[in-house]
Coordinates of C-alpha atoms in Angstrom, one line a residue:
Chain A
M66 CA -93.6 26.0 11.9
S67 CA -93.9 28.7 14.5
R68 CA -92.3 32.3 13.6
M69 CA -89.7 32.0 16.1
Q70 CA -88.3 28.9 15.0
T71 CA -88.0 30.0 11.7
T72 CA -86.6 33.2 13.0
V73 CA -83.8 31.5 14.8
R74 CA -82.7 29.8 11.6
I75 CA -82.4 32.7 9.8
T76 CA -80.1 33.5 12.1
L77 CA -78.2 30.8 12.8
T78 CA -77.4 30.9 9.4
A79 CA -77.0 33.6 8.7
L80 CA -74.2 33.2 11.7
I81 CA -72.5 30.4 10.1
I82 CA -72.2 31.8 7.4
A83 CA -70.3 34.8 7.5
A84 CA -68.5 33.0 9.9
L85 CA -67.4 31.4 7.3
A86 CA -67.5 34.2 5.0
A87 CA -65.0 35.7 8.1
C88 CA -62.5 33.3 6.9
A89 CA -62.6 32.6 3.3
V90 CA -62.8 29.0 3.7
Q91 CA -62.3 26.4 1.4
P92 CA -66.1 24.6 -0.1
P93 CA -66.2 21.8 0.6
R94 CA -65.3 20.1 -2.6
E95 CA -63.0 17.3 -4.0
N96 CA -59.1 18.7 -3.9
A97 CA -56.8 17.1 -6.3
A98 CA -53.8 17.0 -4.1
L99 CA -55.4 15.8 -0.8
R100 CA -56.7 12.7 -3.7
N101 CA -53.1 12.4 -4.6
L102 CA -52.4 12.1 -0.4
N103 CA -54.9 9.9 0.4
N104 CA -53.0 7.7 -2.4
D105 CA -50.2 7.8 -1.0
L106 CA -50.7 6.8 2.4
E107 CA -53.4 3.7 1.7
E108 CA -50.9 2.8 -0.9
F109 CA -48.2 2.6 1.4
R110 CA -49.8 1.0 4.2
A111 CA -51.1 -1.4 1.5
N112 CA -47.4 -2.6 1.4
T113 CA -47.5 -4.4 4.5
E114 CA -44.2 -5.2 4.1
L115 CA -42.9 -2.2 5.0
S116 CA -46.1 -0.5 6.7
E117 CA -45.6 -2.9 9.1
R118 CA -42.2 -2.4 10.6
V119 CA -42.7 1.0 11.7
P120 CA -46.3 1.5 12.8
L121 CA -46.2 4.4 15.1
A122 CA -44.4 6.2 11.9
V123 CA -47.9 5.7 10.3
S124 CA -50.2 6.6 12.7
D125 CA -48.5 9.7 12.5
A126 CA -49.1 9.7 8.8
E127 CA -52.5 9.0 9.5
R128 CA -52.9 11.8 12.3
A129 CA -51.3 14.8 9.5
V130 CA -53.7 13.5 6.9
R131 CA -56.9 14.1 8.9
A132 CA -55.7 17.1 10.0
A133 CA -55.2 18.4 6.0
S134 CA -58.2 16.8 5.5
A135 CA -60.5 19.0 7.9
E136 CA -63.2 21.4 6.1
G137 CA -63.1 25.2 6.7
L138 CA -58.8 25.4 5.9
S139 CA -57.7 28.2 3.4
E140 CA -56.2 27.8 0.9
A141 CA -52.8 28.2 2.4
E142 CA -53.4 26.2 5.7
L143 CA -54.7 23.2 3.3
S144 CA -51.9 23.1 1.1
H145 CA -49.1 23.6 3.8
R146 CA -51.0 20.3 6.1
I147 CA -51.5 18.7 2.8
N148 CA -47.3 19.3 2.2
L149 CA -46.5 18.5 5.7
A150 CA -48.4 15.0 5.8
A151 CA -46.7 14.1 2.5
K152 CA -43.5 14.0 4.1
R153 CA -44.9 12.5 7.3
I154 CA -45.0 10.0 4.3
E155 CA -42.0 10.1 3.4
I156 CA -40.9 9.8 6.8
A157 CA -42.6 6.5 7.5
R158 CA -41.3 5.4 4.6
A159 CA -37.4 5.9 5.3
E160 CA -38.1 4.5 8.4
A161 CA -39.4 1.2 7.1
F162 CA -36.8 1.4 4.9
R163 CA -34.0 1.0 7.9
A164 CA -36.0 -1.3 9.6
Q165 CA -35.7 -3.7 6.8
A166 CA -31.8 -2.8 6.6
R167 CA -32.0 -3.5 10.4
E168 CA -33.7 -6.7 10.5
Q169 CA -31.4 -7.8 7.2
I170 CA -28.4 -7.2 8.7
D171 CA -29.8 -9.1 12.4
A172 CA -29.5 -12.2 9.7
V173 CA -26.4 -11.8 8.4
E174 CA -24.8 -11.4 11.5
A175 CA -27.0 -14.9 13.0
E176 CA -25.6 -16.4 9.8
R177 CA -21.9 -15.4 10.9
T178 CA -22.6 -16.2 13.9
E179 CA -23.8 -20.2 13.1
L180 CA -20.7 -20.4 10.3
L181 CA -18.6 -19.9 12.9
L182 CA -19.8 -21.9 14.9
R183 CA -20.6 -24.9 12.3
A184 CA -17.1 -24.6 11.7
S185 CA -15.9 -24.7 15.6
R186 CA -18.1 -28.0 15.8
L187 CA -16.2 -29.3 12.2
E188 CA -12.7 -28.5 13.8
V189 CA -13.4 -30.0 17.6
E190 CA -14.8 -33.2 15.5
Q191 CA -11.6 -33.0 13.2
A192 CA -9.2 -32.3 16.2
R193 CA -11.1 -35.4 18.1
R194 CA -10.4 -38.5 14.9
E195 CA -7.3 -37.1 14.6
A196 CA -6.3 -38.1 18.2
E197 CA -8.0 -41.5 17.9
R198 CA -6.1 -42.7 15.3
A199 CA -3.1 -42.0 16.7
L200 CA -4.2 -43.2 19.7
M201 CA -4.9 -46.4 17.6
Q202 CA -2.1 -45.5 15.7
S203 CA 0.0 -46.4 18.8
Q204 CA -1.3 -49.3 19.9
A205 CA -1.1 -50.9 16.6
A206 CA 2.4 -50.3 16.2
T207 CA 3.3 -51.4 19.7
E208 CA 1.6 -54.9 19.3
E209 CA 3.0 -55.2 15.9
A210 CA 6.2 -54.1 17.3
E211 CA 7.8 -57.3 16.9
R212 CA 6.2 -58.2 14.9
T213 CA 7.3 -55.5 12.0
R214 CA 10.8 -55.5 13.5
L215 CA 12.4 -57.3 10.8
E216 CA 9.9 -55.9 8.1
A217 CA 11.5 -52.8 9.4
M218 CA 15.2 -53.8 9.4
T219 CA 14.4 -55.0 6.2
A220 CA 13.8 -51.5 5.2
E221 CA 16.3 -49.2 6.9
E222 CA 18.6 -52.3 5.1
L223 CA 16.7 -50.6 1.2
R224 CA 17.2 -47.2 2.7
E225 CA 20.9 -47.9 2.8
E226 CA 21.0 -48.8 -0.2
A227 CA 19.2 -46.6 -2.1
A228 CA 21.3 -44.1 -0.5
R229 CA 24.1 -46.2 -1.2
R230 CA 23.6 -46.2 -4.8
E231 CA 23.0 -42.4 -4.9
Q232 CA 26.2 -41.7 -3.8
Q233 CA 27.9 -44.2 -6.0
A234 CA 26.0 -42.9 -8.5
R235 CA 27.2 -39.1 -7.1
E236 CA 31.3 -40.3 -7.1
E237 CA 31.0 -42.1 -10.8
A238 CA 30.0 -38.5 -12.6
E239 CA 32.1 -36.3 -10.4
A240 CA 34.9 -38.8 -11.9
A241 CA 33.3 -39.0 -15.2
R242 CA 33.4 -35.3 -15.1
R243 CA 37.4 -34.9 -13.7
L244 CA 38.4 -37.5 -15.9
A245 CA 37.2 -34.9 -19.2
E246 CA 38.5 -32.2 -17.9
A247 CA 41.8 -33.8 -16.8
Q248 CA 41.9 -35.3 -20.8
A249 CA 41.1 -31.7 -22.3
S250 CA 44.2 -30.5 -20.6
E251 CA 46.5 -33.8 -21.7
I252 CA 45.4 -33.1 -24.8
E253 CA 46.6 -29.3 -24.3
L254 CA 49.3 -29.8 -23.2
A255 CA 50.4 -32.2 -25.6
R256 CA 48.9 -29.5 -28.0
R257 CA 51.5 -26.7 -25.9
E258 CA 54.6 -29.5 -26.1
A259 CA 54.7 -29.8 -29.2
E260 CA 54.7 -26.1 -29.7
L261 CA 57.2 -24.9 -27.6
A262 CA 59.4 -27.4 -28.3
T263 CA 60.1 -26.1 -31.4
E264 CA 61.3 -22.8 -29.3
A265 CA 62.5 -24.8 -26.9
A266 CA 66.7 -24.8 -28.7
E267 CA 66.2 -21.1 -29.3
S268 CA 65.1 -20.4 -25.4
M269 CA 67.9 -22.2 -24.1
R270 CA 70.6 -19.9 -25.9
R271 CA 69.1 -17.1 -24.8
R272 CA 69.7 -17.6 -20.8
L273 CA 71.5 -15.8 -20.2
D274 CA 68.6 -12.9 -19.7
Y275 CA 66.6 -15.0 -17.9
L276 CA 67.0 -12.8 -15.2
E277 CA 65.8 -9.7 -15.1
L278 CA 64.7 -7.5 -12.3
R279 CA 62.6 -4.0 -11.7
E280 CA 60.8 -1.6 -9.2
T281 CA 57.3 -1.3 -9.3
D282 CA 54.7 -0.2 -7.2
R283 CA 54.2 -3.3 -5.7
G284 CA 57.8 -3.9 -5.2
V285 CA 61.1 -5.6 -6.6
V286 CA 60.1 -7.7 -9.3
V287 CA 62.7 -10.3 -10.6
T288 CA 61.5 -12.5 -13.7
L289 CA 62.2 -15.3 -14.3
G290 CA 62.1 -16.4 -18.7
D291 CA 61.0 -19.9 -18.9
V292 CA 64.1 -21.4 -19.6
L293 CA 63.7 -22.7 -16.6
F294 CA 61.7 -25.6 -17.4
A295 CA 61.8 -27.6 -20.0
S296 CA 59.3 -26.9 -22.5
G297 CA 55.8 -28.1 -21.4
E298 CA 57.1 -29.0 -17.6
T299 CA 56.1 -28.0 -14.8
T300 CA 59.0 -28.8 -12.6
L301 CA 62.4 -26.6 -13.0
Q302 CA 65.3 -28.3 -14.9
P303 CA 68.3 -29.3 -13.4
E304 CA 70.6 -26.6 -14.4
A305 CA 67.6 -24.0 -13.1
R306 CA 68.1 -24.4 -9.6
N307 CA 71.9 -22.7 -9.3
Q308 CA 70.4 -19.9 -11.7
L309 CA 67.6 -19.7 -8.3
G310 CA 71.5 -18.4 -6.3
D311 CA 70.5 -15.2 -7.1
V312 CA 67.0 -14.9 -6.3
V313 CA 67.8 -16.3 -3.1
K314 CA 70.0 -14.1 -2.4
L315 CA 67.8 -11.2 -3.4
V316 CA 64.9 -12.7 -1.0
E317 CA 67.8 -13.7 2.1
G318 CA 68.5 -10.0 1.8
E319 CA 64.9 -9.1 2.2
P320 CA 64.1 -10.9 5.7
E321 CA 60.6 -8.8 6.8
K322 CA 59.6 -9.2 3.3
Q323 CA 57.0 -11.2 2.1
I324 CA 57.3 -13.2 -1.7
R325 CA 54.6 -13.4 -3.9
I326 CA 55.8 -16.0 -7.1
E327 CA 53.5 -15.8 -10.2
G328 CA 53.2 -17.9 -13.1
H329 CA 52.1 -16.5 -16.4
T330 CA 52.0 -18.2 -19.6
D331 CA 51.2 -16.7 -23.0
S332 CA 47.4 -16.7 -24.7
T333 CA 48.5 -20.1 -26.6
G334 CA 46.0 -22.9 -25.3
S335 CA 42.8 -23.0 -22.9
S336 CA 42.9 -20.4 -20.3
A337 CA 42.7 -22.9 -17.7
A338 CA 45.4 -25.5 -19.0
N339 CA 47.0 -21.9 -19.0
M340 CA 46.1 -21.8 -15.6
R341 CA 47.3 -25.3 -14.7
I342 CA 50.5 -25.2 -15.6
S343 CA 51.3 -21.0 -14.2
R344 CA 50.3 -22.5 -11.0
L345 CA 52.6 -24.9 -11.5
R346 CA 55.2 -23.8 -11.9
A347 CA 54.9 -21.1 -10.2
E348 CA 54.6 -23.5 -6.9
A349 CA 57.8 -25.5 -8.4
V350 CA 59.9 -22.4 -8.4
R351 CA 58.3 -21.7 -4.7
D352 CA 60.0 -25.3 -3.5
A353 CA 63.2 -24.7 -4.8
L354 CA 63.6 -21.6 -2.4
V355 CA 62.0 -23.6 -0.1
E356 CA 64.7 -26.3 -0.2
E357 CA 67.3 -23.4 -0.2
G358 CA 66.2 -22.5 2.9
I359 CA 63.6 -19.4 2.2
D360 CA 60.7 -19.6 5.2
A361 CA 57.8 -21.0 3.3
S362 CA 55.4 -19.0 5.4
R363 CA 57.2 -15.6 3.3
I364 CA 55.7 -17.5 -0.1
Q365 CA 53.0 -16.9 -1.5
A366 CA 52.6 -18.9 -5.2
V367 CA 50.0 -18.4 -7.4
G368 CA 49.4 -19.0 -11.3
M369 CA 48.3 -15.7 -13.3
G370 CA 47.6 -18.0 -16.4
E371 CA 47.6 -16.5 -19.4
D372 CA 46.2 -12.6 -18.4
F373 CA 48.5 -10.1 -18.2
P374 CA 51.1 -10.7 -20.8
I375 CA 53.7 -7.8 -20.8
A376 CA 54.3 -8.4 -24.8
S377 CA 52.7 -9.1 -27.2
N378 CA 51.2 -12.5 -28.0
E379 CA 51.1 -12.6 -31.9
S380 CA 55.2 -12.8 -32.0
A381 CA 57.3 -16.1 -30.6
E382 CA 59.6 -13.5 -29.1
G383 CA 56.7 -12.0 -27.3
R384 CA 55.1 -15.0 -26.4
R385 CA 58.3 -16.4 -25.2
K386 CA 58.4 -13.0 -23.0
N387 CA 54.9 -13.3 -21.2
R388 CA 56.2 -17.3 -20.7
R389 CA 57.6 -16.4 -17.0
V390 CA 57.9 -16.9 -13.0
D391 CA 57.4 -13.7 -11.2
V392 CA 59.2 -13.3 -7.9
I393 CA 57.8 -10.2 -6.3
L394 CA 59.1 -8.8 -2.8
L395 CA 56.3 -7.6 -2.0
N396 CA 56.6 -3.5 0.1
D397 CA 54.6 -3.4 3.0
Chain B
M292 CA -84.6 22.3 18.0
K293 CA -82.3 22.5 21.4
P294 CA -79.8 20.3 19.4
I295 CA -79.7 21.7 16.0
R296 CA -78.7 25.2 17.9
L297 CA -76.3 23.1 19.5
L298 CA -75.0 21.7 16.4
A299 CA -74.8 25.0 14.6
A300 CA -73.0 26.9 17.1
A301 CA -70.7 24.5 17.7
A302 CA -69.7 24.1 13.7
A303 CA -69.3 28.1 14.1
L304 CA -67.1 27.8 16.8
A305 CA -65.1 24.5 15.3
L306 CA -64.6 27.0 12.0
L307 CA -63.5 29.7 13.6
A308 CA -60.9 28.0 16.4
A309 CA -59.9 26.6 13.0
C310 CA -59.0 29.8 10.7
A311 CA -58.2 31.7 13.8
T312 CA -54.3 33.8 13.8
T313 CA -51.6 31.8 16.1
P314 CA -49.8 34.4 18.0
P315 CA -46.8 34.6 17.2
D316 CA -44.0 33.2 19.6
P317 CA -40.2 32.2 19.2
A318 CA -39.9 28.9 20.8
M319 CA -41.6 28.1 17.7
L320 CA -38.6 28.2 15.4
D321 CA -36.7 26.2 18.7
N322 CA -38.5 22.6 17.5
A323 CA -36.9 23.0 13.1
R324 CA -33.9 24.0 15.3
N325 CA -33.6 21.0 17.3
A326 CA -35.0 19.1 14.3
I327 CA -31.8 20.5 12.3
S328 CA -29.1 19.7 14.5
Q329 CA -30.5 16.2 15.1
A330 CA -30.2 15.4 11.4
E331 CA -26.6 17.5 11.1
A332 CA -25.6 15.0 14.1
A333 CA -26.5 11.8 11.8
N334 CA -24.3 13.3 9.2
A335 CA -27.1 14.1 7.2
E336 CA -24.9 16.7 5.6
E337 CA -23.8 13.5 3.4
Y338 CA -26.1 11.4 2.8
A339 CA -29.7 13.8 3.0
P340 CA -27.9 17.5 1.8
I341 CA -30.9 18.6 -0.3
E342 CA -33.3 18.3 2.4
L343 CA -31.1 19.3 4.8
R344 CA -30.6 22.3 3.1
Y345 CA -33.9 22.3 2.1
A346 CA -34.9 22.4 5.8
H347 CA -32.1 25.4 6.4
E348 CA -34.1 27.4 4.2
R349 CA -37.7 27.1 5.9
L350 CA -36.0 28.6 8.7
Q351 CA -34.5 31.0 8.1
Q352 CA -37.5 32.5 5.6
A353 CA -39.7 31.1 9.1
S354 CA -37.3 34.0 10.8
Q355 CA -37.7 36.7 8.6
A356 CA -41.4 35.5 8.4
L357 CA -41.3 36.3 12.3
E358 CA -39.7 39.3 11.8
N359 CA -41.8 41.2 9.4
E360 CA -44.7 40.3 12.1
R361 CA -46.3 37.5 9.6
P362 CA -46.7 35.2 12.9
D363 CA -48.9 32.8 10.3
D364 CA -46.3 32.4 7.4
A365 CA -43.8 32.0 10.2
R366 CA -45.8 28.8 12.0
R367 CA -46.0 27.7 8.3
L368 CA -42.6 28.2 7.1
A369 CA -41.1 26.2 11.3
E370 CA -43.3 23.1 10.7
Q371 CA -41.6 22.9 7.1
A372 CA -38.4 23.1 8.1
E373 CA -38.9 21.4 11.2
I374 CA -40.5 18.4 8.7
E375 CA -37.7 18.9 6.2
A376 CA -34.9 17.6 9.0
Q377 CA -37.0 14.9 10.1
L378 CA -37.1 13.8 7.1
A379 CA -33.6 14.5 6.0
L380 CA -32.6 12.1 9.3
A381 CA -34.8 8.7 8.2
R382 CA -33.2 9.1 5.3
T383 CA -30.3 9.3 6.4
R384 CA -30.2 6.4 9.0
A385 CA -31.6 4.5 6.0
A386 CA -28.7 5.4 4.3
L387 CA -26.5 4.7 7.2
A388 CA -28.1 1.4 7.5
R389 CA -27.8 0.1 4.0
A390 CA -24.5 0.8 4.0
E391 CA -23.7 -1.0 7.2
L392 CA -25.5 -4.6 5.5
Q393 CA -23.4 -4.0 3.1
R394 CA -20.1 -4.8 4.8
K395 CA -22.0 -6.8 6.8
Q396 CA -22.7 -9.4 3.8
E397 CA -19.8 -8.5 2.5
E398 CA -18.0 -9.7 5.9
L399 CA -20.3 -12.3 5.7
E400 CA -18.3 -13.6 2.5
Q401 CA -15.3 -13.5 3.8
V402 CA -15.8 -15.7 6.3
R403 CA -17.7 -18.0 4.6
A404 CA -14.7 -18.1 1.9
D405 CA -12.5 -18.6 4.5
L406 CA -14.0 -21.3 5.7
V407 CA -14.5 -23.4 2.9
E408 CA -11.1 -23.0 2.3
V409 CA -10.1 -24.4 5.7
F410 CA -13.0 -27.0 5.4
G411 CA -14.5 -27.4 2.5
E412 CA -17.9 -26.9 0.5
G413 CA -19.3 -28.9 3.5
V414 CA -19.1 -26.2 6.5
V415 CA -21.1 -23.6 4.0
Q416 CA -24.0 -26.4 2.9
P417 CA -26.9 -26.2 6.0

């Protein structure tokens, strides 16, 4: 080895050392953070299910790891580059997750499309089958129309019979219901008749006060006592006709006014029976007035039942007062 | 001996270049700013708020370092801000895709249930 060569070598070596010293280079030693970084990258690359979806992001990360692995970096620059490279790996991972989700979205959408397609094929097939069935049915119907006419008629008759029976059963049930109702009314009437009979004689003696007249908000009210009717009866006694003469005169004197006739009973007996009796009695009075020449269209006859007493139902005298027919000359 | 000399010189140059001070460049904050804007536009505020905040902090520090004439620090902080914003963006997009996937899966289940109701189980069997 010549002298000169030795000098050159020494100079070069000194230069390199100076340069290294000038920017405080890291000694080329194993760096734990760098090792971890490489491990991270390797791990991600090995997970091909993720890494193969994002080749660009992987190569960015590889480049960043190489930049961090360069020799001669300052402490600050080394940790900065390790930091950057670690973030690059994180970014690649996030992008891979995104790509994975997007792929699954595509698969879900494809499945949805496939399902809808299958459904529409089924729909078409169903419609076709139904059309065929309808056609076959109509053909069969045409062919067998003649042959089944008798049967069809029989069926028609059966239907009619069934309908008739149903109607009959309905009518029977209705009739039974009415009968029961009527029987109840009859019993009630008979009971009342017996009761009223005991009062009848007395009532007859008091017929003088059969007519009462008073002014009310509704109009002039003429109250006809129960003496107009025989006990339990709903037709006027023959002699009552004469006594209605006063009423006829009264309503004839006010030809513009409407007439309302209300039948009332006491509280003895069922309210349904009382309603019926009061209505029939009101109607009997109406008919009598019409017979005497009062315009029927002026008159409204209603049964009020037992709900509008004018005296106490506790005493016989009160009950007698409550059994009445009111003739009202209605105010406008 | 010429190759040895050249090699040594190259190595020295490379080392010098590696740690050479970069001249201050205000435009280097621009990349970070752009990356943050992109992340925010993708709604990172909702899906990657921590990363986004970190990126803002780094950008702020980078800006301060520039003012204090610490260009190396400024460059590194700007790069950190930029990559953090990129990470925020990537994570936001991943979250959005996952949300969309879930929505699509629910829709698919609905369609499946509707079809089964109309056509019976057969429609969902392959």
